[in-house]
Every structure is written in C-alpha cells, then in structure tokens.
Amino acid sequence: MLDWEVSPSNLAWVEELYYAYRENPASVDEAWRREFERMENGSPGTGNGHASVNGHATAVRDAGGTVGRSATSEVAAVAAQRALGGKRVRRLIEDFRELGHLSADLDPLGLVDRSANRLRIEDYGLNEADLDAVVTTEDIAGADARPLGDILVLLKETYCRHIGVEVAHIHDSELRGWLQQKMESTRNRVKFTRAEQIHLLAKITEAEVFEQFLHTKFLGVKRFSLEGAESLITIVDRIIDRSSRAGVTQIVIGMAHRGRLNVLANVLGKPPAEIFAEFLDREMSLYGDGGGDVKYHLGYSSDRVTAGGRVHISLGFNPSHLEWVNTVIQGRMRAKQDRIADRGRERGLPILIHGDAAFAGQGIVAEAFNMSGLDGYTVGGTIHVVVNNQIGFTTGPRNAYSTTYSTDVARMLQIPIIHINGEDPEAVAQAVELAVDFRQRFHRDVVIDMWCYRKWGHNEADEPSYTQPLMYKAIGGKPSIREAYLAAFAQADAEVPVTGADADAIATERKLQLEEALEAAKKLQAPPRPSTFGGVWSRVRGGPDSAVRDVSTAVSPEALAAVGKTLTVMPGGFTPHPKITKLLEARAAMAAGTRPFDWGMAELLAFGTLLGEGNRVRMSGQDIRRGTFSHRHAVLTDYQNGAEYTPLDHVADGQGRFEIRDSPLSEAGVVGFEYGYSLDMPEGLVIWEAQFGDFVNACQVIIDQFLVSSEAKWRRVSGLVMLLPHGMEGQGPEHSSARLERFLNMCVNDNIQVANVTTPAQIFHLLRRQILRPYRKPLIVMSPKSLLRHTAAVSSLDELTRGEFQHIIPDSPDIDPKNVERVLLCSGKVYYDLVAMREEHQLKNVAIIRIEQLYPLRRDEILETLSIYPEGIRVIWVQEETRNMGAWHFMSRNIPPLILSSFKWSGISRPFSASPATGSASRHKLEQGKLCEEALGIGPKR
C-alpha cells in the first residue's frame, strides 16, 4: 500500500512532474507515467476520468490526509488539472499585463472601437464558476491567495480602464517587475486630496480660459489652439512638481507649435501681456535685427518654486520642423548637467512634447531614441509626452502610420509606453507619477501617449470638417475637457467634493487677469524681447565680426612642448600598435621642433593647449577618435589587451574636460545634439566632424532652421564647429563635396563663419580663436583629406608659437609682383595642385593667393594684398568644384565691386554639372590637370 499525503507542497511537486511528463513522457518514473496515461485516457481506476476530477479534488482536500494506491490516479488527475488550470490562469494574468492596453478606454471621442481586444475568461478554458476559485498569486500586489474574480478586477482596473501600459517589449525582469508592482499596488489610480483636485482643475481651467480668450479677442489669428488637449498643461505642471521632489533642478522642454502659447503662459509663467503684444504685432521697424519669429515658435525661461525647491525651466525655441528639436533639447540638457557636475543625470530633466503624426512619421525620433542610452549622448532619460489628437493636419491615423500606435517606434527601447485618456485626471496624474519615478529610478526614457482631440482645424483659419466630418461632429457635441474633469471629480470619493461653483470662481478670476494683461499689452510699443546674453553668456557676444577684436592664439614653446610630451609619452605597461609607435615617434620630433607639424598633430595641440588653459573640449562624429583617415588617434588602444588611453585627459592638473565620442551612424540627430550642447556651453569648444563632407546633407534641417538662422530669429548664437572633409580627389560624387556653395549662399549679416584652410598652423589658430575670442558664431571648416599627409601641407614650430590665424595668405616672396601677369585667388586643396604645376613649369608671372576665411570676407585685406600687383592684370578665382557649386557665385558677388576699376575679373572651374564630381579617378586626374593648366595660362585660353 502506497500512502500519499495530500498537501500543497505534494500537489505542487506532482504539478511539476506532470509538466515534465507533457514535455517528455520518458523523463518521469514509469509508475507515474502509467497513472498520467490512464488519467488522460479516462481508463477505469482513475476516478472516471476528467468528469470526476473536480469531485475527487474536493474529496481529497476534505479527507486531508492520505489516499491509497487505488487513488493515486485521482491524485495525479487533481495535480494535472491544477497544473493545467494554473497555467491558464497564469497566461490570463500575463495577457492582462501585456495586452490589457489594447482594450483600455483611451479615446475621449469614442470613435475607436477597441471592444474586440477585450480579454475573456472563456478564451482561456475558464468559466464563471472558476471566478470563485482561490488562486495563489505571489507576484500580484495584495494577498498571496485570493479568488480569481478579485484578481481579474484588479487587473482590469490597472490595465484596461483609462490607462494602458505597454510592457510586452520589456524583457528586463527588473524593469518589468518594478512597473507591475508600481501599477498593480495602486490599480493605476492616485488618491486625490481636495487641494490636489482644486489644483488640477485650476490648471485645466487656466488652459481653457486662455484659449477661449485668444479665440474671442484675436478672432481667426493663428495660435495652434490646445483646446481638446488641455490636459497637457496638467501633465507638464505635474511633471515639474513631481520631478522637483525627486531632486530635479533644471528642466528643458522641447515642443512644436500646438499649445506652445498655453505652455508659455500657464507652465513657464510668461506674462500674458507679452504674448498679447505679439498678437497685436506693433513691430514697426522695416527689417530690425533679423526679423524675429512667429509667436508660437519662441522660447522662454523662468524659475519656479515648487514643494521640492526652485526649478529653472526653459522652453526651447523651435521652427515648424516638428521633431528636429528633440536632440537639440537633449544636447542642451547634457551641457547643463555637465556644468553642474550632474554625473548621475538626476538633477536635469528634458521633456519633449510631440504630436502623434510627427512622432510616428519622422526618422529623427528613432535617431534620438537610439542615442538615448549611449555614453556620449545620454541625459539620464527623457520624458516624452505625445499629444495624440488622432489627426495630423488633415491626415488620419490609417494614412499616417502602419503600426498599432503612433508611439510604436519607442518599443525599440526597454521603456514603458503609457497610454492615457486625456479626460481622466486619475490617469493623467498616475501616468506622470509612474513616468517620473521610472525615469529617476532607471535613468531611461518614458513615453506618455495622451489621447485627446483637436477642437479646431490645424490652425484657426482651417476648416477640418472638409476631410473629417464624423470626427468633428463628435467633437462638436462634446463637453469641454474642463467639464469632463468636473464630472469625474463629482464621482470621486472626497469628503468635500469639487463643485461647478469652484470651477466658475477659478475661471472668473483668470478671465479678469487676462483682461488686465490685454490692456497692458495695448500700451506697449512692441513686444518685449528678453536678453539672451545673460548668465554664462555674459562673457561673449554675437553681432558683427568687425565689432570684436582678434585675440592672440599663439602659445609659448614651453606650453607646446608640455602638451607634445603628453601626446607622445605612454603610461607604463601600455603597448601601442606597432604603427602607432612610429606615429608617436614622429609626433615627439614635431613637439621638439625637429620635424614640421602635420595636420593631426596641430589639431591635437590646439585641443591640448585649450585644455591646459582650463577650457572644455567636446568633439563627436563617426569614427573620430581614430579619425576617418587615420590621422587623429586621440584615443589609443593597447595592442595586447584592448585597454584605452586618452593622452589629452592628462595635460595638466585642473585642466578642462576633454570628451571625444564616436557617434552612432547619425547626422541629423548628432548634429542637433551638438548644436544644443553649444547653446548651453558657450565657454567650451564643441565640434562635430563629418566622416566625409557630404554627410552634412543628412542634417540640412538643423543647419537651415537652427544653425544659420537662430540669431536672426531668436537672438541665440552658437559656437558649434563643423569639420567637413572636402576636396576633389577622385573619390566620386559623394565623397568630394561638403556643399560649400550652400553655406556661402546662407552667409549674411555675419551669421556664421566659413573657412577652407590649407596649413596645420591655420587649423591650430582657427580652433583656438573659436574659443578664446569673446565671440560666438558657428564655424564651418572645409577640412582636408589628402592634405592630412601632404608633404607640403606642414607648419613650423614658429608658426604655432608666434603666428596667428591669417584670413588671407599672400603668395611667396619668390614671386616678384612686378612680373605678375595674372593673380589666382583660391581656397583649400587646389592651392597645392596649382603651386606644384607652377613649379613644374617654372612660372614666375602667376601669383597665387589663398582666401582662408571665405566668410566673413575681409575685403580690406584682399585689397591690401592685391595692391602690390600691376593694375589692369587679370584676377581669377580658381576652384576645383563645378561652376554651379563651390565659391564662384559667392566670390563673384563680393570681389568685382572691389576691384573692377583696377583689375579684370574672371573665374576658372569645372563646367556646370548636376553631380559634384566624376566617378572615375582617371577622368578626375585629367580634369584637374586641365583646370590647373588653364588657370596658370599654359592650357587653352578661355
């Protein structure tokens, strides 16, 4: 007789045994295998098979002790049934966690039918009778054992009400477990005090009243109304308060135009009188200082005192290229964190506010997500808020994205995606608390997808019912978000409920404030424009180049030698690559003054001397630590063990921070980030280097909308340096041109600096000048490829220790000006081709002058340089680019007015072409030879 004690532990053991049997029958003991087989086949002696399993389970439980061998099959059946039932229940619980969001009530318009996604117990082999069964649930908040029905109520309230959270893509068990506990322990609800209810109602009322006030006072004027999405104000307001309690002291917000005016007024506290003055538009100057920008693109900064302390909040300026501000904001936050030594990335928080259509449709979003966890670009997590009004201009979701949600791109990261119904204050509050707490705990991004609607068209002059008649019928019949909030509060469990009278009192007070602000605005002559040169910017300026003096960029031989030693002496036990050993030996000779400096050494010396003077240097780009052309080697790798060593980290005690980062294969995102970094780090040298100059094509929006125009539009200047390898070298159409013509065509009012320098000493002084001169403008450098190792492109020690940056480099003294019959003006690499051919043909009647800084163009220096040559001779602009590219058109606009009375002006280039260069190296060589011959007057005359 085999006695079997029926106990939870024994049954659990049999459950595991049964799982093993189902996977591999041969893996269990023969006796148990026979019992499981009889049970499954319903053979005699098993308690009449499945039909009596429940009865046997009850009998065995009630007997509470032992059963004979004849009942072993019944025990097996009970265990197996419990195993199968437990598996179904476990799957049901996990499906609520993973799929519950699909049936959550998210759409305030009620137009999206999500009922087909509801989870039904029947689909899991369960029925109503099973709801009373007690289930063990160790990983669900609350008692370990409770009826299944109670568990399902908890899961539905947590995941299927007005908040749905996506976690299925999160395979990190720590993150997932934390989220489940956080949500299920509260059922995704926040218990409000009356004071909190009043505050929430006040914010939503302020938002609504502000929009309605603008609508009546400035009828038909574009404002990109927030009506239908007023809960955004509540979300941002609550993020600020919650994060400040978690230690955040700096917040930077990025957003497009919808709702921006409301955020400015009701979150950042911009005086409404200033906003109304912008609507009144009394700016009467003809051109002003660049023209400014429309009111719904402007930024603002303010300090706010919260329960957690003082928080500085900035709303970044942004053009209508909606998502391109994303990495700009993250770059700004990284700079702020670096300034306050926030190494844990806990005291600075970026918030990005998106539209659903733009979030799904623009690739820059994916670039930003990909960068979010990388050491060189992380900001400790961004909170993303998607204002999901379910339409983009006139395009509905089915034509806007192929995914289930507009936010599905965020599933590439191990982060929660929180969907909320924007009319539910509990959902709004819980989403914020979950998002902020997750970000501060795990230092990762979070997405809040707020479903709402857009009361008006894309702008206030647009008629949305042309294309969405059903949606706008539903919107027309809806109460406002404020009224929906009031209805929710009326049902809330509060000792003293919030009433309509409370709401009316808030609205009346706010309307009076706005009326007073409008009267004040009418007395203003023009909208106030806050200074952008305060704080860390007070030591520098923008404006005209001519108003800022040049500074000495030379360094002492001793300082140069000290940096040179740092660059060439390795720590003990470090084994460089054999080829690097030779490079280090060559660099040591350069530092000693026994060998001329090449490009790579001069650049590193520029960085090193700036660092030694206490300046910060940050550089990023694809493969830049080594350098695309293997010339830099700023970070060395041990040949034996792969350990890394960065010599410029060891220049001097108290030196500036050196940061050089290999970037992901991204241009738009990374350039936006570095531009943003430069906006909040004016005292640092911030550089982005393209792998090849043409890679800059992929970030044209950042260049056009931010880099070259931000001073004119927003009075914000940047010192970002862009190194763009450029030059016709037979490498085909793409890897030849950095599109110099595009930059020169955008040069106006000293907005940027453009250079095409030709010597190591020039890049040394140019980079040092960028930070030492109290002047901040973007610097575009057409940097070289072949000149990195060109035997003639070298500089002496004196040129670094005594020299300075030269805007114009005159010809060699060997060329007697009296004998010159033509003067060639050029920039960049073509100079060396022209000089080589001139020497080959021993020409003494041709002068070659280099224009090293193309913009701002020093016209006085050009005239002074040309003044030594005979009047009436030809001055020829020579470029290796095609006629419709390069600097030809720019120079033709600027040089002829200076020289037409004294010289004959013309140009030599490759012929007009749609492509920058030929794909044939042989053809390139023939073209280059012909171009130089024609320029020097030894080929066919043009």
Tab-separated table of N, CA and C in Angstrom, residues 671 688 690 692-709 720-726 737-756 777-783 854-856 881 884-891 893-894:
chain	number	residue	atom	x	y	z
A	671	VAL	N	24.160	66.042	-34.932
A	671	VAL	CA	24.424	67.470	-35.132
A	671	VAL	C	23.447	68.303	-34.310
A	688	TRP	N	31.619	68.993	-34.246
A	688	TRP	CA	31.127	67.804	-34.934
A	688	TRP	C	31.925	67.646	-36.214
A	690	ALA	N	32.187	65.463	-39.776
A	690	ALA	CA	31.571	64.521	-40.701
A	690	ALA	C	32.601	63.510	-41.155
A	692	PHE	N	32.705	62.132	-44.108
A	692	PHE	CA	33.006	62.860	-45.344
A	692	PHE	C	32.086	64.067	-45.374
A	693	GLY	N	32.518	65.109	-46.054
A	693	GLY	CA	31.758	66.346	-46.019
A	693	GLY	C	30.342	66.227	-46.497
A	694	ASP	N	30.092	65.310	-47.444
A	694	ASP	CA	28.741	65.196	-47.986
A	694	ASP	C	27.753	64.628	-46.966
A	695	PHE	N	28.271	64.043	-45.870
A	695	PHE	CA	27.361	63.527	-44.850
A	695	PHE	C	26.525	64.651	-44.237
A	696	VAL	N	26.987	65.875	-44.379
A	696	VAL	CA	26.238	67.009	-43.842
A	696	VAL	C	24.889	67.164	-44.542
A	697	ASN	N	24.742	66.556	-45.725
A	697	ASN	CA	23.458	66.620	-46.429
A	697	ASN	C	22.321	66.084	-45.571
A	698	ALA	N	22.625	65.110	-44.707
A	698	ALA	CA	21.581	64.439	-43.934
A	698	ALA	C	21.129	65.234	-42.721
A	699	CYS	N	21.712	66.402	-42.494
A	699	CYS	CA	21.264	67.222	-41.349
A	699	CYS	C	20.954	68.645	-41.798
A	700	GLN	N	20.452	68.792	-43.016
A	700	GLN	CA	20.220	70.112	-43.569
A	700	GLN	C	19.191	70.915	-42.779
A	701	VAL	N	18.198	70.234	-42.202
A	701	VAL	CA	17.198	70.966	-41.428
A	701	VAL	C	17.838	71.642	-40.227
A	702	ILE	N	18.726	70.952	-39.533
A	702	ILE	CA	19.419	71.551	-38.384
A	702	ILE	C	20.218	72.765	-38.834
A	703	ILE	N	20.855	72.670	-39.981
A	703	ILE	CA	21.657	73.788	-40.483
A	703	ILE	C	20.766	74.965	-40.861
A	704	ASP	N	19.740	74.690	-41.663
A	704	ASP	CA	18.888	75.772	-42.161
A	704	ASP	C	18.048	76.418	-41.058
A	705	GLN	N	17.400	75.587	-40.262
A	705	GLN	CA	16.399	76.098	-39.328
A	705	GLN	C	16.979	76.525	-37.977
A	706	PHE	N	18.158	76.012	-37.666
A	706	PHE	CA	18.755	76.359	-36.375
A	706	PHE	C	20.087	77.083	-36.547
A	707	LEU	N	21.056	76.418	-37.127
A	707	LEU	CA	22.438	76.888	-37.069
A	707	LEU	C	22.634	78.270	-37.687
A	708	VAL	N	22.176	78.454	-38.918
A	708	VAL	CA	22.488	79.695	-39.618
A	708	VAL	C	21.473	80.807	-39.348
A	709	SER	N	20.332	80.470	-38.756
A	709	SER	CA	19.275	81.477	-38.625
A	709	SER	C	18.839	81.750	-37.197
A	720	LEU	N	29.217	76.274	-32.353
A	720	LEU	CA	29.479	74.941	-32.888
A	720	LEU	C	30.446	74.984	-34.070
A	721	VAL	N	31.407	74.073	-34.057
A	721	VAL	CA	32.345	73.915	-35.161
A	721	VAL	C	31.959	72.658	-35.945
A	722	MET	N	31.898	72.784	-37.263
A	722	MET	CA	31.634	71.628	-38.123
A	722	MET	C	32.837	71.418	-39.028
A	723	LEU	N	33.490	70.276	-38.879
A	723	LEU	CA	34.623	69.918	-39.732
A	723	LEU	C	34.108	69.009	-40.837
A	724	LEU	N	34.194	69.490	-42.069
A	724	LEU	CA	33.586	68.790	-43.205
A	724	LEU	C	34.652	68.479	-44.257
A	725	PRO	N	35.176	67.242	-44.278
A	725	PRO	CA	36.198	66.889	-45.283
A	725	PRO	C	35.707	67.182	-46.694
A	726	HIS	N	36.508	67.943	-47.435
A	726	HIS	CA	36.066	68.497	-48.718
A	726	HIS	C	37.252	68.551	-49.673
A	737	SER	N	32.445	66.620	-52.162
A	737	SER	CA	31.964	67.967	-51.831
A	737	SER	C	31.171	68.015	-50.542
A	738	ALA	N	31.493	68.981	-49.687
A	738	ALA	CA	30.707	69.281	-48.489
A	738	ALA	C	29.688	70.373	-48.775
A	739	ARG	N	29.461	70.651	-50.062
A	739	ARG	CA	28.474	71.638	-50.496
A	739	ARG	C	28.791	73.025	-49.940
A	740	LEU	N	30.004	73.459	-50.205
A	740	LEU	CA	30.446	74.789	-49.790
A	740	LEU	C	29.479	75.869	-50.247
A	741	GLU	N	28.945	75.698	-51.451
A	741	GLU	CA	28.058	76.721	-52.008
A	741	GLU	C	26.817	76.932	-51.161
A	742	ARG	N	26.318	75.877	-50.545
A	742	ARG	CA	25.122	76.013	-49.717
A	742	ARG	C	25.395	76.918	-48.520
A	743	PHE	N	26.517	76.688	-47.871
A	743	PHE	CA	26.849	77.505	-46.707
A	743	PHE	C	27.078	78.959	-47.099
A	744	LEU	N	27.823	79.168	-48.195
A	744	LEU	CA	28.106	80.536	-48.606
A	744	LEU	C	26.839	81.256	-49.040
A	745	ASN	N	25.900	80.530	-49.601
A	745	ASN	CA	24.653	81.156	-50.026
A	745	ASN	C	23.808	81.588	-48.827
A	746	MET	N	24.074	80.979	-47.664
A	746	MET	CA	23.325	81.333	-46.460
A	746	MET	C	24.076	82.333	-45.588
A	747	CYS	N	25.235	82.763	-46.031
A	747	CYS	CA	26.020	83.720	-45.254
A	747	CYS	C	25.466	85.130	-45.406
A	748	VAL	N	25.071	85.735	-44.305
A	748	VAL	CA	24.576	87.103	-44.336
A	748	VAL	C	24.615	87.662	-42.925
A	749	ASN	N	24.913	88.943	-42.820
A	749	ASN	CA	24.925	89.621	-41.525
A	749	ASN	C	25.807	88.915	-40.495
A	750	ASP	N	26.919	88.362	-40.977
A	750	ASP	CA	27.891	87.703	-40.098
A	750	ASP	C	27.240	86.622	-39.240
A	751	ASN	N	26.370	85.834	-39.851
A	751	ASN	CA	25.645	84.809	-39.082
A	751	ASN	C	26.487	83.577	-38.799
A	752	ILE	N	27.421	83.250	-39.697
A	752	ILE	CA	28.294	82.099	-39.498
A	752	ILE	C	29.692	82.461	-39.986
A	753	GLN	N	30.634	81.559	-39.775
A	753	GLN	CA	31.987	81.697	-40.293
A	753	GLN	C	32.278	80.490	-41.179
A	754	VAL	N	32.869	80.719	-42.326
A	754	VAL	CA	33.189	79.637	-43.263
A	754	VAL	C	34.652	79.747	-43.644
A	755	ALA	N	35.393	78.666	-43.470
A	755	ALA	CA	36.825	78.673	-43.759
A	755	ALA	C	37.202	77.430	-44.551
A	756	ASN	N	38.241	77.590	-45.367
A	756	ASN	CA	38.812	76.463	-46.117
A	756	ASN	C	40.324	76.605	-46.013
A	777	LYS	N	29.987	82.381	-33.004
A	777	LYS	CA	29.265	82.116	-34.246
A	777	LYS	C	29.639	80.707	-34.713
A	778	PRO	N	28.735	80.003	-35.366
A	778	PRO	CA	29.091	78.695	-35.908
A	778	PRO	C	30.278	78.814	-36.868
A	779	LEU	N	31.162	77.839	-36.834
A	779	LEU	CA	32.336	77.817	-37.698
A	779	LEU	C	32.270	76.583	-38.584
A	780	ILE	N	32.207	76.809	-39.890
A	780	ILE	CA	32.164	75.731	-40.869
A	780	ILE	C	33.550	75.632	-41.508
A	781	VAL	N	34.183	74.483	-41.363
A	781	VAL	CA	35.526	74.306	-41.898
A	781	VAL	C	35.493	73.237	-42.978
A	782	MET	N	35.870	73.638	-44.190
A	782	MET	CA	36.058	72.662	-45.261
A	782	MET	C	37.403	71.972	-45.006
A	783	SER	N	37.378	70.955	-44.178
A	783	SER	CA	38.635	70.345	-43.746
A	783	SER	C	39.153	69.368	-44.805
A	854	LEU	N	36.499	82.407	-45.945
A	854	LEU	CA	35.632	82.880	-47.020
A	854	LEU	C	34.539	83.805	-46.491
A	855	TYR	N	34.129	83.564	-45.240
A	855	TYR	CA	33.102	84.430	-44.662
A	855	TYR	C	33.260	84.452	-43.150
A	856	PRO	N	33.157	85.627	-42.531
A	856	PRO	CA	33.081	86.950	-43.145
A	856	PRO	C	34.343	87.255	-43.959
A	881	GLU	N	35.743	72.857	-57.861
A	881	GLU	CA	34.340	72.463	-57.941
A	881	GLU	C	33.761	72.884	-59.301
A	884	ASN	N	28.633	75.703	-61.017
A	884	ASN	CA	27.416	76.000	-60.255
A	884	ASN	C	27.552	75.639	-58.782
A	885	MET	N	28.729	75.200	-58.373
A	885	MET	CA	28.975	74.849	-56.978
A	885	MET	C	30.192	75.611	-56.479
A	886	GLY	N	30.672	75.237	-55.288
A	886	GLY	CA	31.845	75.909	-54.750
A	886	GLY	C	31.574	77.370	-54.430
A	887	ALA	N	32.629	78.172	-54.456
A	887	ALA	CA	32.550	79.568	-54.007
A	887	ALA	C	32.421	80.569	-55.148
A	888	TRP	N	32.304	80.118	-56.397
A	888	TRP	CA	32.342	81.035	-57.540
A	888	TRP	C	31.273	82.121	-57.453
A	889	HIS	N	30.033	81.747	-57.267
A	889	HIS	CA	28.966	82.748	-57.251
A	889	HIS	C	29.110	83.687	-56.064
A	890	PHE	N	29.537	83.155	-54.927
A	890	PHE	CA	29.750	83.990	-53.753
A	890	PHE	C	30.859	85.008	-54.018
A	891	MET	N	31.981	84.565	-54.561
A	891	MET	CA	33.090	85.475	-54.822
A	891	MET	C	32.726	86.491	-55.903
A	893	ARG	N	29.909	87.824	-56.312
A	893	ARG	CA	29.077	88.861	-55.711
A	893	ARG	C	29.911	89.854	-54.912
A	894	ASN	N	31.036	89.390	-54.400
A	894	ASN	CA	31.792	90.193	-53.440
A	894	ASN	C	33.060	90.844	-53.990
